[in-house]
Short mmCIF file of N, CA, C and O in Angstrom, two decimals:
data_model
loop_
_atom_site.label_atom_id
_atom_site.label_comp_id
_atom_site.label_asym_id
_atom_site.label_seq_id
_atom_site.Cartn_x
_atom_site.Cartn_y
_atom_site.Cartn_z
N UNK A 1 101.25 68.25 100.04
CA UNK A 1 101.14 67.17 101.00
C UNK A 1 102.49 66.84 101.64
O UNK A 1 102.56 66.74 102.85
N UNK A 2 103.59 66.67 100.86
CA UNK A 2 104.87 66.36 101.51
C UNK A 2 105.30 67.45 102.50
O UNK A 2 105.83 67.13 103.57
N UNK A 3 105.05 68.70 102.17
CA UNK A 3 105.42 69.78 103.09
C UNK A 3 104.64 69.67 104.39
O UNK A 3 105.20 69.89 105.48
N UNK A 4 103.38 69.33 104.31
CA UNK A 4 102.57 69.18 105.52
C UNK A 4 103.08 68.03 106.39
O UNK A 4 103.10 68.14 107.62
N UNK A 5 103.54 66.97 105.76
CA UNK A 5 104.08 65.83 106.51
C UNK A 5 105.36 66.25 107.23
O UNK A 5 105.55 65.96 108.41
N UNK A 6 106.25 66.94 106.49
CA UNK A 6 107.51 67.40 107.10
C UNK A 6 107.24 68.34 108.26
O UNK A 6 107.84 68.21 109.33
N UNK A 7 106.33 69.28 108.08
CA UNK A 7 106.01 70.23 109.14
C UNK A 7 105.44 69.51 110.36
O UNK A 7 105.77 69.82 111.50
N UNK A 8 104.59 68.50 110.12
CA UNK A 8 104.03 67.77 111.26
C UNK A 8 105.09 66.97 111.99
O UNK A 8 104.98 66.76 113.20
N UNK A 9 106.12 66.54 111.29
CA UNK A 9 107.19 65.77 111.93
C UNK A 9 108.15 66.68 112.68
O UNK A 9 108.50 66.41 113.84
N UNK A 10 108.61 67.76 112.04
CA UNK A 10 109.64 68.60 112.67
C UNK A 10 109.06 69.67 113.58
O UNK A 10 109.80 70.29 114.33
N UNK A 11 107.78 69.92 113.49
CA UNK A 11 107.16 70.87 114.40
C UNK A 11 106.88 72.21 113.75
O UNK A 11 107.45 72.58 112.74
N UNK A 12 105.99 72.94 114.38
CA UNK A 12 105.56 74.22 113.84
C UNK A 12 106.64 75.29 113.94
O UNK A 12 106.68 76.21 113.15
N UNK A 13 107.52 75.18 114.90
CA UNK A 13 108.55 76.19 115.09
C UNK A 13 109.50 76.27 113.88
O UNK A 13 110.04 77.31 113.58
N UNK A 14 109.67 75.17 113.18
CA UNK A 14 110.59 75.12 112.05
C UNK A 14 110.00 75.71 110.77
O UNK A 14 110.72 75.86 109.79
N UNK A 15 108.72 76.02 110.77
CA UNK A 15 108.10 76.58 109.57
C UNK A 15 108.78 77.88 109.18
O UNK A 15 109.05 78.13 108.01
N UNK A 16 109.10 78.71 110.15
CA UNK A 16 109.77 79.98 109.86
C UNK A 16 111.12 79.74 109.22
O UNK A 16 111.48 80.40 108.25
N UNK A 17 111.88 78.77 109.72
CA UNK A 17 113.19 78.47 109.14
C UNK A 17 113.06 77.99 107.70
O UNK A 17 113.83 78.40 106.83
N UNK A 18 112.08 77.13 107.44
CA UNK A 18 111.87 76.64 106.08
C UNK A 18 111.47 77.77 105.15
O UNK A 18 111.89 77.82 103.99
N UNK A 19 110.66 78.68 105.64
CA UNK A 19 110.23 79.81 104.83
C UNK A 19 111.41 80.69 104.47
O UNK A 19 111.56 81.10 103.31
N UNK A 20 112.26 80.96 105.42
CA UNK A 20 113.44 81.79 105.15
C UNK A 20 114.37 81.09 104.17
O UNK A 20 114.89 81.71 103.23
N UNK A 21 114.57 79.80 104.33
CA UNK A 21 115.43 79.05 103.42
C UNK A 21 114.88 79.06 101.99
O UNK A 21 115.66 79.08 101.03
N UNK A 22 113.57 79.06 101.85
CA UNK A 22 112.99 79.04 100.51
C UNK A 22 113.30 80.32 99.74
O UNK A 22 113.34 80.31 98.50
N UNK A 23 113.56 81.41 100.44
CA UNK A 23 113.90 82.65 99.75
C UNK A 23 115.37 82.70 99.34
O UNK A 23 115.78 83.55 98.57
N UNK A 24 116.18 81.78 99.81
CA UNK A 24 117.58 81.70 99.40
C UNK A 24 117.75 80.93 98.11
O UNK A 24 118.76 81.07 97.42
N UNK A 25 116.79 80.10 97.77
CA UNK A 25 116.87 79.25 96.58
C UNK A 25 117.16 80.01 95.29
O UNK A 25 118.03 79.57 94.52
N UNK A 26 116.51 81.13 94.99
CA UNK A 26 116.82 81.83 93.73
C UNK A 26 118.28 82.26 93.63
O UNK A 26 118.89 82.14 92.56
N UNK A 27 118.86 82.72 94.71
CA UNK A 27 120.25 83.16 94.67
C UNK A 27 121.19 81.99 94.40
O UNK A 27 122.13 82.10 93.61
N UNK A 28 120.91 80.87 95.02
CA UNK A 28 121.73 79.68 94.83
C UNK A 28 121.57 79.15 93.40
O UNK A 28 122.56 78.78 92.76
N UNK A 29 120.35 79.13 92.90
CA UNK A 29 120.10 78.60 91.56
C UNK A 29 120.85 79.41 90.50
O UNK A 29 121.48 78.84 89.60
N UNK A 30 120.80 80.73 90.61
CA UNK A 30 121.47 81.58 89.62
C UNK A 30 122.98 81.34 89.64
O UNK A 30 123.60 81.15 88.59
N UNK A 31 123.57 81.33 90.82
CA UNK A 31 125.02 81.11 90.91
C UNK A 31 125.42 79.73 90.40
O UNK A 31 126.45 79.56 89.75
N UNK A 32 124.61 78.72 90.69
CA UNK A 32 124.91 77.36 90.25
C UNK A 32 124.84 77.25 88.73
O UNK A 32 125.70 76.63 88.11
N UNK A 33 123.84 77.86 88.12
CA UNK A 33 123.72 77.81 86.66
C UNK A 33 124.88 78.57 86.02
O UNK A 33 125.44 78.11 85.01
N UNK A 34 125.25 79.70 86.59
CA UNK A 34 126.40 80.44 86.06
C UNK A 34 127.67 79.58 86.11
O UNK A 34 128.41 79.50 85.13
N UNK A 35 127.91 78.94 87.23
CA UNK A 35 129.10 78.12 87.38
C UNK A 35 129.07 76.91 86.46
O UNK A 35 130.06 76.61 85.77
N UNK A 36 127.94 76.20 86.43
CA UNK A 36 127.84 74.97 85.65
C UNK A 36 127.87 75.23 84.14
O UNK A 36 128.14 74.31 83.36
N UNK A 37 127.62 76.45 83.71
CA UNK A 37 127.64 76.79 82.29
C UNK A 37 128.95 77.41 81.84
O UNK A 37 129.12 77.71 80.65
N UNK A 38 129.88 77.61 82.75
CA UNK A 38 131.16 78.27 82.44
C UNK A 38 132.15 77.26 81.86
O UNK A 38 132.71 76.43 82.55
N UNK A 39 132.39 77.36 80.56
CA UNK A 39 133.32 76.44 79.89
C UNK A 39 134.76 76.68 80.33
O UNK A 39 135.58 75.77 80.30
N UNK A 40 135.08 77.89 80.74
CA UNK A 40 136.43 78.19 81.23
C UNK A 40 136.77 77.43 82.50
O UNK A 40 137.91 77.03 82.71
N UNK A 41 135.79 77.20 83.34
CA UNK A 41 136.01 76.50 84.60
C UNK A 41 135.78 75.00 84.49
O UNK A 41 136.48 74.21 85.10
N UNK A 42 134.76 74.60 83.73
CA UNK A 42 134.39 73.19 83.68
C UNK A 42 134.79 72.49 82.39
O UNK A 42 134.67 71.26 82.30
N UNK A 43 135.24 73.25 81.41
CA UNK A 43 135.67 72.64 80.16
C UNK A 43 134.56 71.83 79.51
O UNK A 43 133.44 72.29 79.35
N UNK A 44 134.88 70.58 79.16
CA UNK A 44 133.90 69.75 78.46
C UNK A 44 132.74 69.31 79.35
O UNK A 44 131.74 68.80 78.86
N UNK A 45 132.86 69.51 80.65
CA UNK A 45 131.81 69.12 81.58
C UNK A 45 130.77 70.22 81.81
O UNK A 45 129.80 70.01 82.54
N UNK A 46 130.96 71.36 81.18
CA UNK A 46 130.01 72.47 81.33
C UNK A 46 128.67 72.11 80.68
O UNK A 46 128.60 71.24 79.80
N UNK A 47 127.62 72.76 81.13
CA UNK A 47 126.29 72.54 80.56
C UNK A 47 126.29 72.85 79.08
O UNK A 47 126.90 73.82 78.63
N UNK A 48 125.53 72.04 78.33
CA UNK A 48 125.32 72.36 76.92
C UNK A 48 124.35 73.55 76.84
O UNK A 48 123.70 73.90 77.82
N UNK A 49 124.24 74.13 75.67
CA UNK A 49 123.36 75.30 75.52
C UNK A 49 121.90 74.97 75.86
O UNK A 49 121.26 75.72 76.60
N UNK A 50 121.34 73.83 75.38
CA UNK A 50 119.94 73.53 75.75
C UNK A 50 119.75 73.35 77.26
O UNK A 50 118.75 73.79 77.83
N UNK A 51 120.71 72.71 77.92
CA UNK A 51 120.61 72.52 79.37
C UNK A 51 120.70 73.86 80.09
O UNK A 51 119.96 74.13 81.04
N UNK A 52 121.60 74.73 79.62
CA UNK A 52 121.73 76.06 80.22
C UNK A 52 120.45 76.88 80.04
O UNK A 52 120.00 77.55 80.97
N UNK A 53 119.86 76.81 78.86
CA UNK A 53 118.62 77.54 78.61
C UNK A 53 117.51 77.03 79.52
O UNK A 53 116.76 77.81 80.12
N UNK A 54 117.41 75.70 79.65
CA UNK A 54 116.41 75.12 80.55
C UNK A 54 116.67 75.56 81.99
O UNK A 54 115.75 75.91 82.72
N UNK A 55 117.93 75.54 82.40
CA UNK A 55 118.28 75.97 83.75
C UNK A 55 117.91 77.42 84.01
O UNK A 55 117.36 77.75 85.07
N UNK A 56 118.19 78.30 83.04
CA UNK A 56 117.83 79.71 83.21
C UNK A 56 116.32 79.89 83.25
O UNK A 56 115.81 80.72 84.01
N UNK A 57 115.60 79.11 82.45
CA UNK A 57 114.13 79.19 82.47
C UNK A 57 113.60 78.78 83.85
O UNK A 57 112.70 79.42 84.40
N UNK A 58 114.18 77.73 84.42
CA UNK A 58 113.76 77.29 85.75
C UNK A 58 114.12 78.33 86.81
O UNK A 58 113.34 78.58 87.73
N UNK A 59 115.29 78.96 86.68
CA UNK A 59 115.68 80.00 87.63
C UNK A 59 114.72 81.18 87.56
O UNK A 59 114.32 81.72 88.60
N UNK A 60 114.33 81.56 86.35
CA UNK A 60 113.37 82.66 86.20
C UNK A 60 112.03 82.27 86.83
O UNK A 60 111.40 83.08 87.51
N UNK A 61 111.61 81.03 86.64
CA UNK A 61 110.36 80.57 87.24
C UNK A 61 110.43 80.59 88.77
O UNK A 61 109.48 81.02 89.44
N UNK A 62 111.56 80.17 89.32
CA UNK A 62 111.73 80.18 90.78
C UNK A 62 111.72 81.61 91.31
O UNK A 62 111.06 81.91 92.30
N UNK A 63 112.44 82.49 90.63
CA UNK A 63 112.49 83.89 91.06
C UNK A 63 111.10 84.52 90.99
O UNK A 63 110.69 85.24 91.91
N UNK A 64 110.37 84.23 89.92
CA UNK A 64 109.03 84.80 89.78
C UNK A 64 108.09 84.26 90.86
O UNK A 64 107.28 85.00 91.41
N UNK A 65 108.22 82.98 91.17
CA UNK A 65 107.38 82.39 92.21
C UNK A 65 107.69 83.00 93.57
O UNK A 65 106.79 83.31 94.35
N UNK A 66 108.94 83.23 93.87
CA UNK A 66 109.32 83.85 95.14
C UNK A 66 108.86 85.31 95.18
O UNK A 66 108.46 85.81 96.21
N UNK A 67 108.91 86.00 94.03
CA UNK A 67 108.42 87.38 93.96
C UNK A 67 106.92 87.40 94.27
O UNK A 67 106.44 88.23 95.03
N UNK A 68 106.20 86.45 93.70
CA UNK A 68 104.76 86.37 93.95
C UNK A 68 104.50 86.04 95.42
O UNK A 68 103.54 86.54 96.02
N UNK A 69 105.35 85.21 96.02
CA UNK A 69 105.18 84.87 97.43
C UNK A 69 105.40 86.09 98.32
O UNK A 69 104.74 86.25 99.34
N UNK A 70 106.32 86.95 97.92
CA UNK A 70 106.54 88.17 98.69
C UNK A 70 105.34 89.11 98.60
O UNK A 70 105.04 89.83 99.56
N UNK A 71 104.66 89.10 97.46
CA UNK A 71 103.51 89.98 97.28
C UNK A 71 102.29 89.46 98.05
O UNK A 71 101.39 90.23 98.38
N UNK A 72 102.28 88.17 98.36
CA UNK A 72 101.16 87.57 99.09
C UNK A 72 101.40 87.72 100.60
O UNK A 72 102.52 87.56 101.06
N UNK A 73 100.39 87.98 101.36
CA UNK A 73 100.58 88.13 102.81
C UNK A 73 100.76 86.77 103.50
O UNK A 73 99.91 86.30 104.24
N UNK A 74 101.91 86.14 103.24
CA UNK A 74 102.20 84.80 103.78
C UNK A 74 102.31 84.81 105.30
O UNK A 74 102.09 83.80 105.93
N UNK A 75 102.63 85.94 105.87
CA UNK A 75 102.78 85.99 107.33
C UNK A 75 101.44 85.73 108.03
O UNK A 75 101.42 85.28 109.15
N UNK A 76 100.33 86.01 107.34
CA UNK A 76 99.01 85.71 107.92
C UNK A 76 98.83 84.20 108.08
O UNK A 76 98.33 83.73 109.09
N UNK A 77 99.28 83.46 107.09
CA UNK A 77 99.18 82.00 107.16
C UNK A 77 100.12 81.48 108.25
O UNK A 77 99.80 80.53 108.95
N UNK A 78 101.26 82.11 108.40
CA UNK A 78 102.22 81.70 109.43
C UNK A 78 101.63 81.92 110.82
O UNK A 78 101.82 81.11 111.71
N UNK A 79 100.89 83.01 111.01
CA UNK A 79 100.25 83.26 112.30
C UNK A 79 99.21 82.19 112.63
O UNK A 79 99.04 81.84 113.79
N UNK A 80 98.54 81.65 111.61
CA UNK A 80 97.55 80.60 111.84
C UNK A 80 98.22 79.31 112.29
O UNK A 80 97.61 78.52 113.01
N UNK A 81 99.46 79.07 111.85
CA UNK A 81 100.17 77.84 112.20
C UNK A 81 100.65 77.90 113.64
O UNK A 81 100.65 76.90 114.34
N UNK A 82 101.05 79.06 114.10
CA UNK A 82 101.61 79.20 115.45
C UNK A 82 100.64 78.92 116.50
O UNK A 82 99.73 78.84 116.89
#
C-alpha cells in the first residue's frame, strides 16, 4: 500500500527509477554490514556478534528476494503501469 501511494504521488515515470534503485540495496547492505562490523575501523562502536549475525541474515534475505525478483518477469507488470 505505501508503495502504491508513493507511485501515485510521484507519477508512473518514476517507477522505473525506483525499480532500479531497489536492485542497488543488496550491494549497499553488504558493504554497510562489513564496515559496521569492523572493529579495526570502529573500535568499541562496531556491531556486536549477534547484531552482525542478524545483519548478515537480513542481507541474505534481501539478496535472495532480489534474485527472486530477477527471475520473475517484472517488466510485464511495468508495461501495465505505463
